[in-house]
Phi, psi and omega in degrees: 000127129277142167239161170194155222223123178279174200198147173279015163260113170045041215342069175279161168296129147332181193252041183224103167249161193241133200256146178211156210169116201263087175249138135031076155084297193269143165262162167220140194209103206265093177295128172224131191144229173202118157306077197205171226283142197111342160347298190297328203271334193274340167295314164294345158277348170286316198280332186291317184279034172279138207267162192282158204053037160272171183214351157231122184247099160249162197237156175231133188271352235291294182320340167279143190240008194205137137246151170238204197280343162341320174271352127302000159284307197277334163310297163311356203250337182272332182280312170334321216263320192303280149353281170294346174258331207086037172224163202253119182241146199240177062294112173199150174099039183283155140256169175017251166307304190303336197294319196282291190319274176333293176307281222284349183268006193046064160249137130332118172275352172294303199235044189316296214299313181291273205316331151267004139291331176257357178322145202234142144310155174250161208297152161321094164000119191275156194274138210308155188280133164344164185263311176283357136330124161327126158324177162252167187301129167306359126325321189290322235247114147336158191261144207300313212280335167337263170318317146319280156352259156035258183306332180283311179294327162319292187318288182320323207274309171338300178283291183315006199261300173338308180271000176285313176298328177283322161320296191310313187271004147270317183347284211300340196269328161297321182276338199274300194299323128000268198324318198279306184316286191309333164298321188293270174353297235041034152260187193278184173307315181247001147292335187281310170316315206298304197294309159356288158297286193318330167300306162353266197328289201325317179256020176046059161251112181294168206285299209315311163297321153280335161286323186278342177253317170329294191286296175310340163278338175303344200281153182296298197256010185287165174297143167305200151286147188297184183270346150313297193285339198256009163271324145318323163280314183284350162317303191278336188291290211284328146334291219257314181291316209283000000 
């Protein structure tokens, strides 16, 4: 059994399908794809043509290759399911973004649906020490090159957090030119992705900008692409395509 979710660009399919497989009470359930918006709607349709007497769902995530925050939707919508019916739900074998996403959200990648069921506010910040506080004794004190280590990894966690959020709010302008691509082209999803980046490259562009001129030329009255970025596309279209 499969399932997949319509999304409101040219109802084209999302980038998620689900695989189900029925044994002796338990489902298994393989999600391939990307967990972005409609997700919930392509779970909820998996979970509903599930046959009465299950008594257990594990899902192997292995196959997501993206989430935004949409896949905290869909875990809730899955822990809900979990709950309501009286079934014991599994999740395992996140990877790469989606795994990083989950960390950052304080979940467990082993065990998200429990762990964001016992989530806790977390405690109060104990309060900054006085200016006229004393130091503490250099005994006290983390070791120089330590606390470098420290900072440096602070920065790195920074920066990386930074460029997970600017993924995320680009995504949708991304997935709608994708959308356009694969209607002209008739090619796939991920033949769409390519020219996208390869356009990228080609015209010293961000991504985020070539999708956004891409989805506005598509448009009846929208502006073409400047003549860089559109020599740049069929440069990757006719790359990828021929």
């Amino acid at each position: 059994m499969t399932s997949a979710a319509r999304t409101p660009l040219a109802g084209r399919l999302n980038s998620l399908v689900i695989d189900a497989r029925v044994e002796a009470g338990r489902a298994r359930l393989a999600p391939r794809g990307e967990l972005v918006q409609g997700c919930a709607d392509t779970l909820a349709a998996t979970l509903g043509g599930l046959p009465a007497g299950i008594d257990r769902i594990d899902l192997d995530m292995s196959g997501v290759v993206f989430m935004d925050t949409a896949g905290l939707q869909f875990l809730d919508h899955l822990g809900a399911y979990g709950d309501r019916h009286r079934v014991t739900v599994r999740t395992a074998h996140w990877n790469g973004q989606p795994r990083r996403i989950l960390e950052l959200a304080g979940l467990d990648a082993e065990a998200p649906l429990r762990s964001a069921a016992h989530r806790t506010d977390p405690a109060p910040s104990p309060p900054a020490p006085s200016p006229s506080a004393p130091s503490p004794p250099a005994a006290s004190r983390p070791a120089s090159a330590v606390a470098l280590e420290r900072a440096e990894r602070l920065d790195q966690l920074r920066e990386e957090v930074g460029q997970l959020r600017h993924a995320i709010a680009s995504r949708p302008v991304i997935d709608q030119a994708r959308g356009v691509l694969m209607a002209t082209h008739s090619c796939t999803p991920q033949e769409a992705w390519d020219i996208l980046r390869e356009a990228s490259q080609l015209s010293n562009t961000k991504l985020r900008a070539v999708a956004a001129a891409v989805t506005a030329g598509a448009e009846g009255d929208g502006p073409p692409p400047p003549p860089a970025l559109r020599r740049a596309l069929h440069t990757a279209v006719a790359h990828r395509l021929s």
